[in-house]
C-alpha cells in the first residue's frame, strides 16, 4: 500500500483545460436555467419543485415534506428533502422556484464532474480524466439532465465524494478523509439511498485494489462500517419514519416501502418480461449509452483494455451494472435513474476511447489530437441519433405551461382547493396552476378524500374528459360542468 500522495500534482495546462471545459459546460446551460419544468419526467421534476415552493412560502422543516396533491398540508416524505430545502433558500434571493431548482441541480452536476475527474486522474490517467470530463459535460444525456430540477446529481456528488475521500483514507490513513467520506456517505444515503448502492460497490473494488495487509483490512473495515454501512442504517431509520407518516393516511399508504417493493425491484415476471427488458435496453443502448449502443461498446472496451488496474475497471463496470441489476423496474421505466451510474459509464467510455486510439495510432505523437477528435465524433453522433436528438432538443428549448393548468389558474382562485381525476398523482397540473388539492388516483375508497374534508374543495378538474366525475366523488356530492369541459364546480346534491 502506498503511503505517498493519493494522486500526482496537476500541471498548469491541465488545470486550465479542466476549468475551460467546466466553464463551457456551465455557460451553455445558463439559458436552460430559465426553462420551465414541463419536459421529460415533468412528474418527478414538479414533485421536487412543489416541495420547494411550499418550503419557500411556509418555512423549511426537514422532518416534513409538504406535497399538497393529497390535500392542503399533506406530508408525504420520501428521501430527506435536503435538496428542496437548499433550493428554497435560493428562492429568497429573488429566483423563481424553477430556476432555483435548476441552478442547484447544475451546481451538483458540476461538482460531480469535478469529483469524477479527480477520481479518474488518480486511478487511470490525466488524459482519461479529461475525456471523461468532456463526455460528462456534452453527451446528450448530460445536456438534458445536467440542470434538471432533480435530486439525482446531489446524491451522485456525495456518492463520488464518498469514494474519493475514503479511497484517500484507504491509501494514507488520514482521519480527516475518513470523516469527510463518512459524512458524504450518510448524506448520499439520506438524499437518495438508491444512488449510494452503486458507489458503495465501487468503494469495495477500491479497497480490493490495495495490498492485503492487516492495516489495509482495518482501514477497509472502518471505511465500510463508518461510511456506507452507517449510511444505510440512517437511510433505513429515515425510511421507517417516512413510512409511519405515509401509512397514517389512506391516500398515501400505497407509497410506503412495503407497497413499493415490486415497483422498485421488479417481480420475477417483470425481470423476464420482454417489454421490461426492451425498456431497459432502450435506455441503456439509445438514451444513456448512445449513439446506438456505441457508448456501451466503448465502455466494455475500456473495462477490459483501458489503463489502470483491473480492480478499478471492474469496479466501474459493476457500478454501471449494479443499479439496473438491483432496481430493475426503476431503471427499465425511468431514464433519469441512470444518472446514478452515468459518471461511471462516461469513465469507462473514456478508457475505451483511449484504448481505441492507442491501437489506431500505435502511440504516435498525434495521440492527443486523435483522442479529442474521436471524443468529439462520439458526442456529435450521439446528438443526432434518435433519443439523443430529443435530449438535445430538451436542452435547447423550453416548453410553455400546458393548456389545462393554465386554464385552471385562470378559472379558479389562488385559495381554491381542487379535486383532480384522470392523471394519477402527477403534480404537474397542480404545480402549473399554482393550486393545491387532492388527486384522486382511482375510484377505490382509499383513494378518495375524507368525507369530512369535502367542503374545502370548490372545483373538480379532469385530466381525461371521458371520465365521469360522479364515479370519483363520495356519496352526497356532485360535480356541475362549467363552460370548460374539463373543469367542474363541486357541491352537495341537496344544495
Short mmCIF file of C-alpha atoms in Angstrom, two decimals:
data_model
loop_
_atom_site.label_atom_id
_atom_site.label_comp_id
_atom_site.label_asym_id
_atom_site.label_seq_id
_atom_site.Cartn_x
_atom_site.Cartn_y
_atom_site.Cartn_z
CA UNK A 1 0.00 0.00 0.00
CA UNK A 2 1.28 3.40 -0.98
CA UNK A 3 1.87 5.96 1.74
CA UNK A 4 2.66 8.64 -0.84
CA UNK A 5 0.34 11.19 -2.39
CA UNK A 6 -3.10 9.89 -3.27
CA UNK A 7 -2.65 11.41 -6.74
CA UNK A 8 0.04 13.34 -8.63
CA UNK A 9 0.04 17.17 -8.85
CA UNK A 10 -1.80 18.91 -11.69
CA UNK A 11 0.11 20.87 -14.30
CA UNK A 12 -0.94 24.41 -15.18
CA UNK A 13 -2.05 23.46 -18.68
CA UNK A 14 -4.16 20.56 -17.42
CA UNK A 15 -5.70 22.72 -14.73
CA UNK A 16 -6.65 25.39 -17.26
CA UNK A 17 -8.17 22.75 -19.54
CA UNK A 18 -10.35 21.45 -16.71
CA UNK A 19 -11.52 24.97 -15.87
CA UNK A 20 -12.23 25.68 -19.55
CA UNK A 21 -14.29 22.51 -20.04
CA UNK A 22 -16.36 23.08 -16.90
CA UNK A 23 -16.79 26.78 -17.71
CA UNK A 24 -18.01 25.96 -21.22
CA UNK A 25 -20.32 23.24 -19.90
CA UNK A 26 -21.76 25.71 -17.42
CA UNK A 27 -22.10 28.55 -19.92
CA UNK A 28 -24.11 26.53 -22.42
CA UNK A 29 -26.50 25.52 -19.64
CA UNK A 30 -27.22 29.04 -18.39
CA UNK A 31 -30.18 29.55 -20.77
CA UNK A 32 -31.56 26.22 -19.56
CA UNK A 33 -31.91 27.65 -16.05
CA UNK A 34 -34.83 29.72 -17.31
CA UNK A 35 -36.70 26.75 -18.78
CA UNK A 36 -40.00 25.66 -17.29
CA UNK A 37 -40.25 22.12 -15.95
CA UNK A 38 -42.77 20.77 -18.47
CA UNK A 39 -40.40 18.39 -20.22
CA UNK A 40 -39.36 14.77 -19.90
CA UNK A 41 -40.15 13.41 -16.43
CA UNK A 42 -42.15 16.51 -15.54
CA UNK A 43 -43.87 14.35 -12.91
CA UNK A 44 -40.69 13.99 -10.88
CA UNK A 45 -39.39 17.50 -11.52
CA UNK A 46 -42.63 19.20 -10.49
CA UNK A 47 -42.88 16.91 -7.47
CA UNK A 48 -39.48 18.22 -6.37
CA UNK A 49 -40.40 21.81 -7.19
CA UNK A 50 -43.73 21.62 -5.35
CA UNK A 51 -41.93 20.87 -2.08
CA UNK A 52 -39.52 23.74 -2.78
CA UNK A 53 -42.46 26.09 -3.31
CA UNK A 54 -44.10 25.03 -0.05
CA UNK A 55 -40.82 25.44 1.85
CA UNK A 56 -40.29 28.85 0.28
CA UNK A 57 -43.73 30.09 1.29
CA UNK A 58 -44.26 28.48 4.68
CA UNK A 59 -40.80 27.71 6.04
CA UNK A 60 -38.39 24.78 5.98
CA UNK A 61 -38.84 21.72 8.16
CA UNK A 62 -36.67 18.78 7.11
CA UNK A 63 -38.89 16.40 9.09
CA UNK A 64 -41.85 17.36 6.93
CA UNK A 65 -42.23 17.02 3.15
CA UNK A 66 -45.22 19.14 2.13
CA UNK A 67 -46.79 17.72 -1.03
CA UNK A 68 -50.27 19.21 -1.39
CA UNK A 69 -51.51 16.76 -4.00
CA UNK A 70 -53.27 14.72 -1.30
CA UNK A 71 -54.89 17.72 0.33
CA UNK A 72 -53.57 21.02 1.63
CA UNK A 73 -50.94 20.39 4.28
CA UNK A 74 -50.31 16.79 3.19
CA UNK A 75 -46.99 15.45 4.48
CA UNK A 76 -45.55 12.82 2.12
CA UNK A 77 -41.88 12.15 2.97
CA UNK A 78 -39.66 10.13 0.67
CA UNK A 79 -35.94 10.90 0.97
CA UNK A 80 -34.56 13.56 3.30
CA UNK A 81 -35.63 16.78 1.48
CA UNK A 82 -32.23 18.46 1.76
CA UNK A 83 -32.12 19.43 -1.91
CA UNK A 84 -35.55 21.01 -1.68
CA UNK A 85 -34.57 22.94 1.45
CA UNK A 86 -31.42 24.36 -0.16
CA UNK A 87 -33.35 25.34 -3.28
CA UNK A 88 -35.98 27.04 -1.12
CA UNK A 89 -33.23 29.17 0.40
CA UNK A 90 -32.22 30.22 -3.12
CA UNK A 91 -35.75 31.45 -3.81
CA UNK A 92 -35.27 34.04 -1.07
CA UNK A 93 -32.66 35.71 -3.29
CA UNK A 94 -35.42 36.50 -5.78
CA UNK A 95 -35.04 33.48 -8.06
CA UNK A 96 -38.11 31.55 -9.16
CA UNK A 97 -38.71 28.05 -7.84
CA UNK A 98 -37.93 26.54 -11.24
CA UNK A 99 -34.67 28.45 -11.61
CA UNK A 100 -33.60 27.75 -8.02
CA UNK A 101 -34.10 24.03 -8.52
CA UNK A 102 -32.26 24.02 -11.84
CA UNK A 103 -29.39 26.15 -10.51
CA UNK A 104 -28.88 23.82 -7.56
CA UNK A 105 -29.09 20.81 -9.85
CA UNK A 106 -26.44 22.34 -12.13
CA UNK A 107 -24.20 23.10 -9.16
CA UNK A 108 -24.22 19.49 -8.01
CA UNK A 109 -23.84 18.26 -11.58
CA UNK A 110 -20.64 20.27 -11.99
CA UNK A 111 -19.40 19.14 -8.59
CA UNK A 112 -19.97 15.57 -9.76
CA UNK A 113 -17.98 16.15 -12.94
CA UNK A 114 -15.07 17.62 -10.98
CA UNK A 115 -15.02 14.75 -8.49
CA UNK A 116 -15.14 12.26 -11.36
CA UNK A 117 -12.16 13.99 -12.95
CA UNK A 118 -10.23 13.71 -9.66
CA UNK A 119 -11.03 10.01 -9.38
CA UNK A 120 -10.21 9.14 -12.99
CA UNK A 121 -6.93 11.05 -12.86
CA UNK A 122 -5.98 9.21 -9.69
CA UNK A 123 -6.88 5.72 -10.85
CA UNK A 124 -6.26 5.84 -14.59
CA UNK A 125 -4.60 8.82 -16.31
CA UNK A 126 -4.98 12.54 -16.67
CA UNK A 127 -5.87 12.13 -20.35
CA UNK A 128 -8.65 9.71 -19.42
CA UNK A 129 -9.85 12.24 -16.85
CA UNK A 130 -10.05 14.98 -19.49
CA UNK A 131 -12.03 12.74 -21.86
CA UNK A 132 -14.40 11.61 -19.11
CA UNK A 133 -14.95 15.24 -18.12
CA UNK A 134 -15.79 16.20 -21.72
CA UNK A 135 -18.22 13.29 -22.07
CA UNK A 136 -19.91 14.19 -18.79
CA UNK A 137 -20.34 17.76 -19.96
CA UNK A 138 -21.50 17.30 -23.53
CA UNK A 139 -23.16 13.93 -24.11
CA UNK A 140 -26.89 14.45 -24.84
CA UNK A 141 -27.96 12.64 -21.67
CA UNK A 142 -25.94 15.11 -19.62
CA UNK A 143 -27.24 18.07 -21.61
CA UNK A 144 -30.81 17.03 -20.83
CA UNK A 145 -30.33 16.33 -17.12
CA UNK A 146 -27.34 18.40 -16.00
CA UNK A 147 -29.56 21.31 -14.97
CA UNK A 148 -32.81 19.49 -14.22
CA UNK A 149 -34.93 20.04 -11.11
CA UNK A 150 -33.97 16.65 -9.72
CA UNK A 151 -32.17 15.48 -6.59
CA UNK A 152 -30.16 12.91 -8.56
CA UNK A 153 -26.90 14.79 -9.10
CA UNK A 154 -26.83 15.93 -5.48
CA UNK A 155 -26.80 12.27 -4.46
CA UNK A 156 -24.23 11.45 -7.16
CA UNK A 157 -21.94 14.26 -5.96
CA UNK A 158 -21.98 12.93 -2.42
CA UNK A 159 -21.52 9.36 -3.67
CA UNK A 160 -18.43 10.39 -5.61
CA UNK A 161 -17.19 12.46 -2.66
CA UNK A 162 -17.51 9.35 -0.51
CA UNK A 163 -15.39 7.29 -2.91
CA UNK A 164 -12.73 10.00 -3.40
CA UNK A 165 -12.36 10.71 0.33
CA UNK A 166 -12.48 7.11 1.55
CA UNK A 167 -10.11 5.98 -1.19
CA UNK A 168 -7.67 8.59 0.11
CA UNK A 169 -8.17 7.26 3.63
CA UNK A 170 -7.53 3.70 2.44
CA UNK A 171 -4.24 4.82 0.89
CA UNK A 172 -3.00 7.24 3.53
CA UNK A 173 -4.95 6.54 6.70
CA UNK A 174 -5.82 10.21 7.30
CA UNK A 175 -8.73 10.56 9.70
CA UNK A 176 -9.99 13.75 8.11
CA UNK A 177 -10.62 11.85 4.87
CA UNK A 178 -12.40 9.12 6.82
CA UNK A 179 -14.63 11.74 8.42
CA UNK A 180 -15.34 13.54 5.13
CA UNK A 181 -16.05 10.27 3.33
CA UNK A 182 -18.35 9.06 6.10
CA UNK A 183 -20.39 12.28 6.13
CA UNK A 184 -20.62 12.19 2.33
CA UNK A 185 -21.88 8.59 2.51
CA UNK A 186 -24.52 9.48 5.11
CA UNK A 187 -25.71 12.44 3.05
CA UNK A 188 -25.85 10.39 -0.14
CA UNK A 189 -27.87 7.69 1.64
CA UNK A 190 -30.34 10.16 3.13
CA UNK A 191 -30.76 12.18 -0.07
CA UNK A 192 -31.23 9.09 -2.28
CA UNK A 193 -30.24 5.70 -0.92
CA UNK A 194 -30.58 4.03 -4.33
CA UNK A 195 -27.63 6.13 -5.52
CA UNK A 196 -25.45 5.04 -2.62
CA UNK A 197 -25.62 1.40 -3.72
CA UNK A 198 -23.58 1.59 -6.97
CA UNK A 199 -20.97 3.92 -5.46
CA UNK A 200 -20.60 1.67 -2.43
CA UNK A 201 -19.86 -1.14 -4.88
CA UNK A 202 -17.09 0.97 -6.40
CA UNK A 203 -15.67 1.60 -2.94
CA UNK A 204 -15.42 -2.15 -2.37
CA UNK A 205 -13.34 -2.53 -5.52
CA UNK A 206 -11.19 0.43 -4.48
CA UNK A 207 -10.35 -1.45 -1.29
CA UNK A 208 -9.67 -4.66 -3.20
CA UNK A 209 -7.17 -2.85 -5.44
CA UNK A 210 -4.81 -2.26 -2.49
CA UNK A 211 -2.32 -4.64 -0.91
CA UNK A 212 -3.78 -7.20 1.52
CA UNK A 213 -2.14 -6.18 4.79
CA UNK A 214 -3.55 -6.05 8.31
CA UNK A 215 -3.56 -2.27 8.13
CA UNK A 216 -5.41 -2.35 4.80
CA UNK A 217 -8.06 -4.70 6.19
CA UNK A 218 -8.57 -2.46 9.23
CA UNK A 219 -8.90 0.65 7.08
CA UNK A 220 -11.28 -1.10 4.69
CA UNK A 221 -13.49 -2.24 7.56
CA UNK A 222 -13.51 1.23 9.12
CA UNK A 223 -14.39 2.85 5.78
CA UNK A 224 -17.16 0.35 5.05
CA UNK A 225 -18.75 0.49 8.50
CA UNK A 226 -18.50 4.23 9.14
CA UNK A 227 -19.29 5.18 5.54
CA UNK A 228 -21.92 3.28 3.54
CA UNK A 229 -22.67 0.92 6.42
CA UNK A 230 -23.80 3.67 8.75
CA UNK A 231 -25.33 5.47 5.78
CA UNK A 232 -27.61 2.52 5.08
CA UNK A 233 -28.59 2.42 8.75
CA UNK A 234 -29.50 6.12 8.68
CA UNK A 235 -31.46 5.65 5.45
CA UNK A 236 -33.34 2.71 6.95
CA UNK A 237 -34.21 4.74 10.03
CA UNK A 238 -35.42 7.62 7.88
CA UNK A 239 -37.43 5.23 5.69
CA UNK A 240 -39.23 3.83 8.73
CA UNK A 241 -40.04 7.34 9.89
CA UNK A 242 -41.32 8.30 6.44
CA UNK A 243 -43.37 5.11 6.18
CA UNK A 244 -45.01 5.74 9.55
CA UNK A 245 -46.28 9.10 8.27
CA UNK A 246 -47.45 7.82 4.89
CA UNK A 247 -49.13 4.78 6.45
CA UNK A 248 -51.19 7.03 8.72
CA UNK A 249 -53.24 8.31 5.77
CA UNK A 250 -55.24 6.02 3.48
CA UNK A 251 -54.43 8.13 0.42
CA UNK A 252 -50.64 7.80 0.82
CA UNK A 253 -50.41 4.24 2.13
CA UNK A 254 -49.57 2.99 -1.36
CA UNK A 255 -46.30 4.97 -1.19
CA UNK A 256 -44.83 3.10 1.80
CA UNK A 257 -41.73 0.96 1.30
CA UNK A 258 -43.56 -2.35 1.65
CA UNK A 259 -46.09 -1.32 -1.00
CA UNK A 260 -43.33 -0.27 -3.41
CA UNK A 261 -41.15 -3.39 -3.27
CA UNK A 262 -42.31 -4.74 -6.63
CA UNK A 263 -42.28 -1.26 -8.16
CA UNK A 264 -38.68 -0.65 -7.09
CA UNK A 265 -37.06 -4.04 -7.58
CA UNK A 266 -39.35 -5.66 -10.13
CA UNK A 267 -41.03 -9.03 -9.89
CA UNK A 268 -39.63 -12.21 -11.38
CA UNK A 269 -42.22 -11.87 -14.11
CA UNK A 270 -41.18 -8.31 -14.93
CA UNK A 271 -37.49 -9.23 -14.95
CA UNK A 272 -38.29 -11.93 -17.51
CA UNK A 273 -40.72 -9.74 -19.44
CA UNK A 274 -39.75 -8.85 -22.99
CA UNK A 275 -41.41 -5.45 -22.60
CA UNK A 276 -39.46 -4.56 -19.45
CA UNK A 277 -36.17 -5.72 -20.91
CA UNK A 278 -36.87 -3.75 -24.06
CA UNK A 279 -37.35 -0.68 -21.89
CA UNK A 280 -34.08 -1.34 -20.09
CA UNK A 281 -32.23 -1.88 -23.37
CA UNK A 282 -33.88 1.20 -24.86
CA UNK A 283 -32.46 3.42 -22.12
CA UNK A 284 -29.08 1.69 -21.98
CA UNK A 285 -28.40 1.48 -25.71
CA UNK A 286 -30.00 4.62 -27.09
CA UNK A 287 -30.57 7.16 -24.35
CA UNK A 288 -27.68 6.75 -21.90
CA UNK A 289 -25.17 4.64 -23.80
CA UNK A 290 -25.72 6.23 -27.19
CA UNK A 291 -25.11 6.60 -30.02
CA UNK A 292 -26.89 3.34 -30.84
CA UNK A 293 -25.09 1.45 -28.12
CA UNK A 294 -21.63 2.68 -29.14
CA UNK A 295 -21.20 4.10 -25.65
CA UNK A 296 -21.70 0.69 -24.11
CA UNK A 297 -19.30 -0.87 -26.60
CA UNK A 298 -16.66 1.72 -25.73
CA UNK A 299 -17.36 1.14 -22.04
CA UNK A 300 -16.75 -2.59 -22.42
CA UNK A 301 -13.53 -1.90 -24.33
CA UNK A 302 -12.48 0.41 -21.52
CA UNK A 303 -13.35 -2.16 -18.86
CA UNK A 304 -11.17 -4.83 -20.44
CA UNK A 305 -8.43 -2.89 -22.25
CA UNK A 306 -8.27 0.50 -20.53
CA UNK A 307 -5.43 1.91 -18.47
CA UNK A 308 -5.43 1.48 -14.71
CA UNK A 309 -5.78 -1.57 -12.50
CA UNK A 310 -8.20 -4.34 -13.36
CA UNK A 311 -9.83 -3.87 -9.94
CA UNK A 312 -10.71 -0.26 -10.66
CA UNK A 313 -12.00 -1.02 -14.15
CA UNK A 314 -14.07 -3.92 -12.85
CA UNK A 315 -15.41 -1.69 -10.09
CA UNK A 316 -16.56 0.91 -12.60
CA UNK A 317 -18.25 -1.77 -14.67
CA UNK A 318 -20.05 -3.14 -11.62
CA UNK A 319 -21.07 0.40 -10.66
CA UNK A 320 -22.85 0.71 -14.00
CA UNK A 321 -24.43 -2.73 -13.69
CA UNK A 322 -25.42 -2.60 -10.00
CA UNK A 323 -28.24 -0.08 -10.38
CA UNK A 324 -30.32 -1.84 -13.05
CA UNK A 325 -29.44 -5.24 -11.59
CA UNK A 326 -30.85 -4.38 -8.15
CA UNK A 327 -33.53 -1.81 -9.03
CA UNK A 328 -34.58 -3.41 -12.30
CA UNK A 329 -38.04 -1.91 -12.64
CA UNK A 330 -36.98 1.65 -11.84
CA UNK A 331 -34.20 1.57 -14.42
CA UNK A 332 -36.46 -0.06 -17.01
CA UNK A 333 -39.13 2.65 -16.64
CA UNK A 334 -37.29 5.85 -15.70
CA UNK A 335 -34.34 7.02 -17.76
CA UNK A 336 -33.33 9.57 -15.12
CA UNK A 337 -32.44 6.76 -12.70
CA UNK A 338 -29.43 6.11 -14.92
CA UNK A 339 -27.99 9.41 -13.66
CA UNK A 340 -26.77 7.44 -10.63
CA UNK A 341 -24.27 5.42 -12.67
CA UNK A 342 -23.76 7.81 -15.59
CA UNK A 343 -20.36 9.12 -14.34
CA UNK A 344 -19.01 5.56 -14.11
CA UNK A 345 -20.23 4.88 -17.64
CA UNK A 346 -18.54 8.01 -19.01
CA UNK A 347 -15.31 7.00 -17.29
CA UNK A 348 -15.38 3.59 -18.97
CA UNK A 349 -16.22 5.22 -22.29
CA UNK A 350 -13.20 7.49 -21.86
CA UNK A 351 -10.98 4.49 -21.18
CA UNK A 352 -12.44 2.78 -24.26
CA UNK A 353 -11.75 5.81 -26.46
CA UNK A 354 -8.13 5.95 -25.26
CA UNK A 355 -7.68 2.21 -25.80
CA UNK A 356 -9.08 2.52 -29.33
CA UNK A 357 -6.83 5.48 -30.14
CA UNK A 358 -3.76 3.67 -28.77
CA UNK A 359 -4.39 0.81 -31.15
CA UNK A 360 -5.26 3.02 -34.10
CA UNK A 361 -2.21 5.29 -33.80
CA UNK A 362 0.25 2.84 -32.27
CA UNK A 363 1.13 5.56 -29.71
CA UNK A 364 2.11 8.13 -32.36
CA UNK A 365 2.68 11.79 -31.34
CA UNK A 366 -0.73 12.75 -32.80
CA UNK A 367 -2.39 10.82 -29.98
CA UNK A 368 -3.91 13.82 -28.10
CA UNK A 369 -5.41 15.27 -31.28
CA UNK A 370 -6.84 11.94 -32.37
CA UNK A 371 -8.28 11.42 -28.88
CA UNK A 372 -10.00 14.79 -28.98
CA UNK A 373 -11.32 14.09 -32.48
CA UNK A 374 -12.75 10.69 -31.57
CA UNK A 375 -14.31 12.10 -28.40
CA UNK A 376 -15.94 14.86 -30.42
CA UNK A 377 -17.23 12.40 -33.01
CA UNK A 378 -18.83 10.24 -30.30
CA UNK A 379 -20.56 13.28 -28.79
CA UNK A 380 -21.74 14.66 -32.14
CA UNK A 381 -23.07 11.34 -33.41
CA UNK A 382 -24.86 10.79 -30.09
CA UNK A 383 -26.53 14.18 -30.53
CA UNK A 384 -28.10 13.37 -33.91
CA UNK A 385 -29.36 9.80 -33.46
CA UNK A 386 -32.87 9.11 -32.11
CA UNK A 387 -33.33 9.97 -28.42
CA UNK A 388 -30.02 11.80 -28.40
CA UNK A 389 -31.54 14.46 -30.63
CA UNK A 390 -34.61 14.55 -28.35
CA UNK A 391 -32.37 15.17 -25.36
CA UNK A 392 -30.58 17.97 -27.19
CA UNK A 393 -33.96 19.48 -28.08
CA UNK A 394 -35.00 19.36 -24.42
CA UNK A 395 -31.73 21.09 -23.55
CA UNK A 396 -32.26 23.84 -26.14
CA UNK A 397 -35.96 24.62 -25.88
CA UNK A 398 -38.31 25.48 -23.02
CA UNK A 399 -41.92 24.35 -23.15
CA UNK A 400 -44.81 26.57 -22.15
CA UNK A 401 -47.26 25.87 -19.35
CA UNK A 402 -49.64 23.14 -20.62
CA UNK A 403 -53.13 24.26 -21.58
CA UNK A 404 -55.07 22.63 -18.73
CA UNK A 405 -53.00 24.06 -15.83
CA UNK A 406 -53.16 27.49 -17.49
CA UNK A 407 -56.97 27.26 -17.76
CA UNK A 408 -57.29 26.06 -14.18
CA UNK A 409 -55.22 29.02 -12.98
CA UNK A 410 -57.45 31.37 -14.96
CA UNK A 411 -60.79 29.90 -13.83
CA UNK A 412 -60.08 29.27 -10.14
CA UNK A 413 -58.90 31.44 -7.27
CA UNK A 414 -55.47 31.22 -5.59
CA UNK A 415 -57.03 29.83 -2.40
CA UNK A 416 -59.39 27.36 -4.10
CA UNK A 417 -58.87 23.70 -3.27
CA UNK A 418 -59.24 21.31 -6.20
CA UNK A 419 -60.11 17.67 -6.71
CA UNK A 420 -58.27 16.16 -9.67
CA UNK A 421 -59.09 12.95 -11.54
CA UNK A 422 -57.58 11.18 -14.52
CA UNK A 423 -53.88 11.89 -14.06
CA UNK A 424 -52.92 9.60 -11.17
CA UNK A 425 -50.98 11.75 -8.65
CA UNK A 426 -48.86 13.58 -11.22
CA UNK A 427 -48.19 17.01 -9.62
CA UNK A 428 -47.69 18.74 -12.99
CA UNK A 429 -51.24 20.09 -13.15
CA UNK A 430 -51.40 21.50 -9.63
CA UNK A 431 -47.87 22.86 -9.84
CA UNK A 432 -48.50 24.54 -13.19
CA UNK A 433 -51.76 26.07 -11.96
CA UNK A 434 -50.17 27.05 -8.62
CA UNK A 435 -53.01 25.40 -6.73
CA UNK A 436 -53.30 22.76 -4.03
CA UNK A 437 -55.77 19.93 -3.95
CA UNK A 438 -56.45 16.24 -3.73
CA UNK A 439 -55.57 13.99 -6.66
CA UNK A 440 -57.92 11.00 -6.80
CA UNK A 441 -55.90 8.18 -8.35
CA UNK A 442 -58.82 5.79 -8.93
CA UNK A 443 -62.35 5.08 -7.74
CA UNK A 444 -61.42 2.90 -4.76
CA UNK A 445 -62.35 4.04 -1.26
CA UNK A 446 -58.77 4.55 -0.07
CA UNK A 447 -58.07 6.91 -2.97
CA UNK A 448 -60.95 9.27 -2.15
CA UNK A 449 -60.61 12.34 0.05
CA UNK A 450 -62.11 12.05 3.53
CA UNK A 451 -65.82 12.91 3.62
CA UNK A 452 -65.06 15.42 6.38
CA UNK A 453 -62.83 17.47 4.07
CA UNK A 454 -65.12 17.62 1.03
CA UNK A 455 -66.47 21.05 1.93
CA UNK A 456 -62.99 22.54 1.37
CA UNK A 457 -62.95 21.66 -2.34
CA UNK A 458 -64.51 24.12 -4.77
CA UNK A 459 -63.69 22.61 -8.17
CA UNK A 460 -63.01 19.28 -9.81
CA UNK A 461 -60.56 19.06 -12.71
CA UNK A 462 -60.47 16.08 -15.04
CA UNK A 463 -57.31 15.33 -16.99
CA UNK A 464 -59.40 12.92 -19.07
CA UNK A 465 -62.67 14.38 -20.41
CA UNK A 466 -64.06 10.87 -20.92
CA UNK A 467 -64.25 10.20 -17.18
CA UNK A 468 -67.49 10.65 -15.26
CA UNK A 469 -66.77 12.72 -12.13
CA UNK A 470 -69.66 11.01 -10.33
CA UNK A 471 -67.58 7.83 -10.15
CA UNK A 472 -64.95 9.61 -8.07
CA UNK A 473 -66.99 11.61 -5.59
CA UNK A 474 -68.14 10.46 -2.16
CA UNK A 475 -71.85 9.89 -1.64
CA UNK A 476 -73.89 13.07 -1.42
CA UNK A 477 -71.64 15.20 -3.62
CA UNK A 478 -71.95 16.21 -7.26
CA UNK A 479 -69.87 17.93 -9.94
CA UNK A 480 -71.52 20.57 -12.10
CA UNK A 481 -70.00 21.23 -15.55
CA UNK A 482 -68.65 24.66 -16.42
CA UNK A 483 -68.06 26.09 -19.88
CA UNK A 484 -64.73 24.24 -19.82
CA UNK A 485 -65.49 20.53 -20.28
CA UNK A 486 -62.59 19.56 -18.01
CA UNK A 487 -63.44 21.84 -15.07
CA UNK A 488 -66.43 21.41 -12.74
CA UNK A 489 -67.74 23.06 -9.62
CA UNK A 490 -68.42 20.86 -6.58
CA UNK A 491 -71.37 20.98 -4.23
CA UNK A 492 -73.75 18.86 -2.20
CA UNK A 493 -76.56 17.23 -4.13
CA UNK A 494 -79.19 18.87 -1.95
CA UNK A 495 -77.83 22.40 -2.48
#
